[in-house]
Amino acid sequence: QVQLVESGGGLVQAGGSLRLSCAASGRTLSTYAMGWFRQAPGKEREFVAAINWSGGNTYYANSMKGRFTISSDNAKNTVYLQMNSLKPEDTAVYYCAADSTVAVVASYPKSDLKLWGQGTLVTVSS
């Protein structure tokens, strides 16, 4: 059974950077697309970015473009989210998820995605 495990969250000051990791265990996810999502307190979970496993196709939510970068390392079966110039409003639990294509991943919540991690908390202080 495939599991997704996020790491890299923590407390950072506004303007700082963090890199989140999502490691897949159980089997390779070479046929999947991966995505990052976040859920702030009292808000709905929202799409952040998605990537196909080869890394050749990425897609970002408009509000995330420019500060966030998604990437993948096939050899490590890991997807990353580099977050720069963090703001207090970026405070949220960040989740990774997997499904068949970037389009499906980015369509959440219209689509229920096949795999989810447990989330990692990012707190940005002002």
PDB file of C-alpha atoms in Angstrom:
ATOM      1  CA  GLN A   1       0.000   0.000   0.000  1.00  0.00           C
ATOM      2  CA  VAL A   2       1.339   3.414  -0.966  1.00  0.00           C
ATOM      3  CA  GLN A   3       1.796   6.007   1.749  1.00  0.00           C
ATOM      4  CA  LEU A   4       2.589   9.690   1.435  1.00  0.00           C
ATOM      5  CA  VAL A   5       4.526  11.306   4.262  1.00  0.00           C
ATOM      6  CA  GLU A   6       5.049  15.052   4.447  1.00  0.00           C
ATOM      7  CA  SER A   7       7.840  16.736   6.358  1.00  0.00           C
ATOM      8  CA  GLY A   8       9.595  20.068   6.573  1.00  0.00           C
ATOM      9  CA  GLY A   9       6.936  22.147   8.246  1.00  0.00           C
ATOM     10  CA  GLY A  10       7.660  24.393  11.191  1.00  0.00           C
ATOM     11  CA  LEU A  11       7.731  27.935  12.479  1.00  0.00           C
ATOM     12  CA  VAL A  12       9.278  30.628  10.300  1.00  0.00           C
ATOM     13  CA  GLN A  13       9.274  34.408  10.350  1.00  0.00           C
ATOM     14  CA  ALA A  14       7.544  36.396   7.656  1.00  0.00           C
ATOM     15  CA  GLY A  15       9.820  36.765   4.649  1.00  0.00           C
ATOM     16  CA  GLY A  16      11.517  33.452   5.326  1.00  0.00           C
ATOM     17  CA  SER A  17      11.576  30.212   3.348  1.00  0.00           C
ATOM     18  CA  LEU A  18      10.718  26.580   3.899  1.00  0.00           C
ATOM     19  CA  ARG A  19      10.980  23.487   1.764  1.00  0.00           C
ATOM     20  CA  LEU A  20       8.373  20.814   2.281  1.00  0.00           C
ATOM     21  CA  SER A  21       8.927  17.211   1.263  1.00  0.00           C
ATOM     22  CA  CYS A  22       6.448  14.500   0.390  1.00  0.00           C
ATOM     23  CA  ALA A  23       7.960  11.026   0.336  1.00  0.00           C
ATOM     24  CA  ALA A  24       6.074   8.157  -1.211  1.00  0.00           C
ATOM     25  CA  SER A  25       6.631   4.697   0.187  1.00  0.00           C
ATOM     26  CA  GLY A  26       5.270   1.353  -0.815  1.00  0.00           C
ATOM     27  CA  ARG A  27       5.853   1.593  -4.524  1.00  0.00           C
ATOM     28  CA  THR A  28       6.927   4.040  -7.161  1.00  0.00           C
ATOM     29  CA  LEU A  29       4.456   6.689  -8.178  1.00  0.00           C
ATOM     30  CA  SER A  30       5.827   7.075 -11.683  1.00  0.00           C
ATOM     31  CA  THR A  31       2.353   6.814 -13.189  1.00  0.00           C
ATOM     32  CA  TYR A  32       0.843   9.422 -10.859  1.00  0.00           C
ATOM     33  CA  ALA A  33       0.751  13.165 -10.631  1.00  0.00           C
ATOM     34  CA  MET A  34       1.393  14.796  -7.276  1.00  0.00           C
ATOM     35  CA  GLY A  35       0.049  17.920  -5.712  1.00  0.00           C
ATOM     36  CA  TRP A  36       0.344  20.187  -2.705  1.00  0.00           C
ATOM     37  CA  PHE A  37      -2.647  21.599  -0.881  1.00  0.00           C
ATOM     38  CA  ARG A  38      -3.120  23.663   2.228  1.00  0.00           C
ATOM     39  CA  GLN A  39      -5.792  24.231   4.804  1.00  0.00           C
ATOM     40  CA  ALA A  40      -5.727  27.274   7.027  1.00  0.00           C
ATOM     41  CA  PRO A  41      -7.664  27.345  10.305  1.00  0.00           C
ATOM     42  CA  GLY A  42     -11.358  27.756   9.640  1.00  0.00           C
ATOM     43  CA  LYS A  43     -10.941  27.572   5.873  1.00  0.00           C
ATOM     44  CA  GLU A  44     -11.447  25.022   3.130  1.00  0.00           C
ATOM     45  CA  ARG A  45      -8.532  23.008   1.822  1.00  0.00           C
ATOM     46  CA  GLU A  46      -7.143  24.651  -1.304  1.00  0.00           C
ATOM     47  CA  PHE A  47      -4.958  23.621  -4.196  1.00  0.00           C
ATOM     48  CA  VAL A  48      -1.413  24.994  -4.276  1.00  0.00           C
ATOM     49  CA  ALA A  49       0.534  23.262  -7.067  1.00  0.00           C
ATOM     50  CA  ALA A  50       0.782  20.028  -9.020  1.00  0.00           C
ATOM     51  CA  ILE A  51       3.440  18.179 -10.993  1.00  0.00           C
ATOM     52  CA  ASN A  52       3.616  15.060 -13.093  1.00  0.00           C
ATOM     53  CA  TRP A  53       6.186  12.546 -11.974  1.00  0.00           C
ATOM     54  CA  SER A  54       8.628  13.275 -14.782  1.00  0.00           C
ATOM     55  CA  GLY A  55       8.608  16.896 -13.670  1.00  0.00           C
ATOM     56  CA  GLY A  56       7.894  18.156 -17.140  1.00  0.00           C
ATOM     57  CA  ASN A  57       4.451  19.502 -16.371  1.00  0.00           C
ATOM     58  CA  THR A  58       3.687  21.791 -13.469  1.00  0.00           C
ATOM     59  CA  TYR A  59       0.614  23.803 -12.604  1.00  0.00           C
ATOM     60  CA  TYR A  60       0.043  26.394  -9.913  1.00  0.00           C
ATOM     61  CA  ALA A  61      -2.890  28.111  -8.357  1.00  0.00           C
ATOM     62  CA  ASN A  62      -2.770  31.720  -9.521  1.00  0.00           C
ATOM     63  CA  SER A  63      -2.246  33.045  -6.016  1.00  0.00           C
ATOM     64  CA  MET A  64       0.761  30.755  -5.502  1.00  0.00           C
ATOM     65  CA  LYS A  65       2.691  31.666  -8.632  1.00  0.00           C
ATOM     66  CA  GLY A  66       6.027  33.341  -8.096  1.00  0.00           C
ATOM     67  CA  ARG A  67       6.661  32.410  -4.458  1.00  0.00           C
ATOM     68  CA  PHE A  68       6.081  28.655  -4.494  1.00  0.00           C
ATOM     69  CA  THR A  69       7.885  26.076  -6.623  1.00  0.00           C
ATOM     70  CA  ILE A  70       6.993  22.405  -6.926  1.00  0.00           C
ATOM     71  CA  SER A  71       9.598  19.863  -8.002  1.00  0.00           C
ATOM     72  CA  SER A  72      10.195  16.131  -7.942  1.00  0.00           C
ATOM     73  CA  ASP A  73      13.063  13.731  -7.432  1.00  0.00           C
ATOM     74  CA  ASN A  74      12.209  10.413  -9.027  1.00  0.00           C
ATOM     75  CA  ALA A  75      15.171   8.613  -7.519  1.00  0.00           C
ATOM     76  CA  LYS A  76      13.985   9.521  -4.031  1.00  0.00           C
ATOM     77  CA  ASN A  77      10.285   9.109  -4.826  1.00  0.00           C
ATOM     78  CA  THR A  78       9.835  12.545  -3.314  1.00  0.00           C
ATOM     79  CA  VAL A  79       8.045  15.750  -4.282  1.00  0.00           C
ATOM     80  CA  TYR A  80       9.033  19.119  -2.858  1.00  0.00           C
ATOM     81  CA  LEU A  81       7.399  22.481  -2.329  1.00  0.00           C
ATOM     82  CA  GLN A  82       9.824  25.365  -2.020  1.00  0.00           C
ATOM     83  CA  MET A  83       8.109  28.310  -0.364  1.00  0.00           C
ATOM     84  CA  ASN A  84       9.770  31.727  -0.376  1.00  0.00           C
ATOM     85  CA  SER A  85       8.824  35.161   0.936  1.00  0.00           C
ATOM     86  CA  LEU A  86       6.392  33.559   3.339  1.00  0.00           C
ATOM     87  CA  LYS A  87       3.554  35.604   4.775  1.00  0.00           C
ATOM     88  CA  PRO A  88       1.452  35.071   7.907  1.00  0.00           C
ATOM     89  CA  GLU A  89      -1.473  34.188   5.655  1.00  0.00           C
ATOM     90  CA  ASP A  90       0.507  31.175   4.401  1.00  0.00           C
ATOM     91  CA  THR A  91       0.032  29.605   7.827  1.00  0.00           C
ATOM     92  CA  ALA A  92      -1.746  26.305   7.267  1.00  0.00           C
ATOM     93  CA  VAL A  93      -1.459  22.554   7.320  1.00  0.00           C
ATOM     94  CA  TYR A  94       0.107  21.539   4.026  1.00  0.00           C
ATOM     95  CA  TYR A  95      -0.853  18.225   2.457  1.00  0.00           C
ATOM     96  CA  CYS A  96       0.433  16.287  -0.494  1.00  0.00           C
ATOM     97  CA  ALA A  97      -1.798  14.113  -2.620  1.00  0.00           C
ATOM     98  CA  ALA A  98      -1.588  11.889  -5.672  1.00  0.00           C
ATOM     99  CA  ASP A  99      -3.863  10.960  -8.536  1.00  0.00           C
ATOM    100  CA  SER A 100      -3.686  10.093 -12.203  1.00  0.00           C
ATOM    101  CA  THR A 101      -2.896  13.431 -13.886  1.00  0.00           C
ATOM    102  CA  VAL A 102      -2.033  17.039 -13.098  1.00  0.00           C
ATOM    103  CA  ALA A 103      -5.477  18.064 -14.331  1.00  0.00           C
ATOM    104  CA  VAL A 104      -7.200  15.686 -11.927  1.00  0.00           C
ATOM    105  CA  VAL A 105      -5.038  16.784  -8.995  1.00  0.00           C
ATOM    106  CA  ALA A 106      -5.653  20.454  -9.777  1.00  0.00           C
ATOM    107  CA  SER A 107      -9.380  19.894 -10.033  1.00  0.00           C
ATOM    108  CA  TYR A 108      -9.731  19.224  -6.312  1.00  0.00           C
ATOM    109  CA  PRO A 109     -12.231  19.550  -4.664  1.00  0.00           C
ATOM    110  CA  LYS A 110     -14.275  18.614  -7.727  1.00  0.00           C
ATOM    111  CA  SER A 111     -12.367  15.316  -7.703  1.00  0.00           C
ATOM    112  CA  ASP A 112     -11.697  13.124  -4.692  1.00  0.00           C
ATOM    113  CA  LEU A 113      -8.019  12.336  -4.910  1.00  0.00           C
ATOM    114  CA  LYS A 114      -6.732   8.790  -4.490  1.00  0.00           C
ATOM    115  CA  LEU A 115      -3.944   9.331  -1.976  1.00  0.00           C
ATOM    116  CA  TRP A 116      -3.341  11.885   0.778  1.00  0.00           C
ATOM    117  CA  GLY A 117      -0.608  12.429   3.289  1.00  0.00           C
ATOM    118  CA  GLN A 118      -1.223  13.328   6.901  1.00  0.00           C
ATOM    119  CA  GLY A 119      -0.110  16.939   6.546  1.00  0.00           C
ATOM    120  CA  THR A 120       2.625  19.123   7.982  1.00  0.00           C
ATOM    121  CA  LEU A 121       2.012  22.386   9.815  1.00  0.00           C
ATOM    122  CA  VAL A 122       3.567  25.610   8.597  1.00  0.00           C
ATOM    123  CA  THR A 123       3.333  28.617  10.879  1.00  0.00           C
ATOM    124  CA  VAL A 124       4.506  32.018   9.672  1.00  0.00           C
ATOM    125  CA  SER A 125       4.946  34.633  12.359  1.00  0.00           C
ATOM    126  CA  SER A 126       4.682  38.346  11.691  1.00  0.00           C
TER     127      SER A 126
END
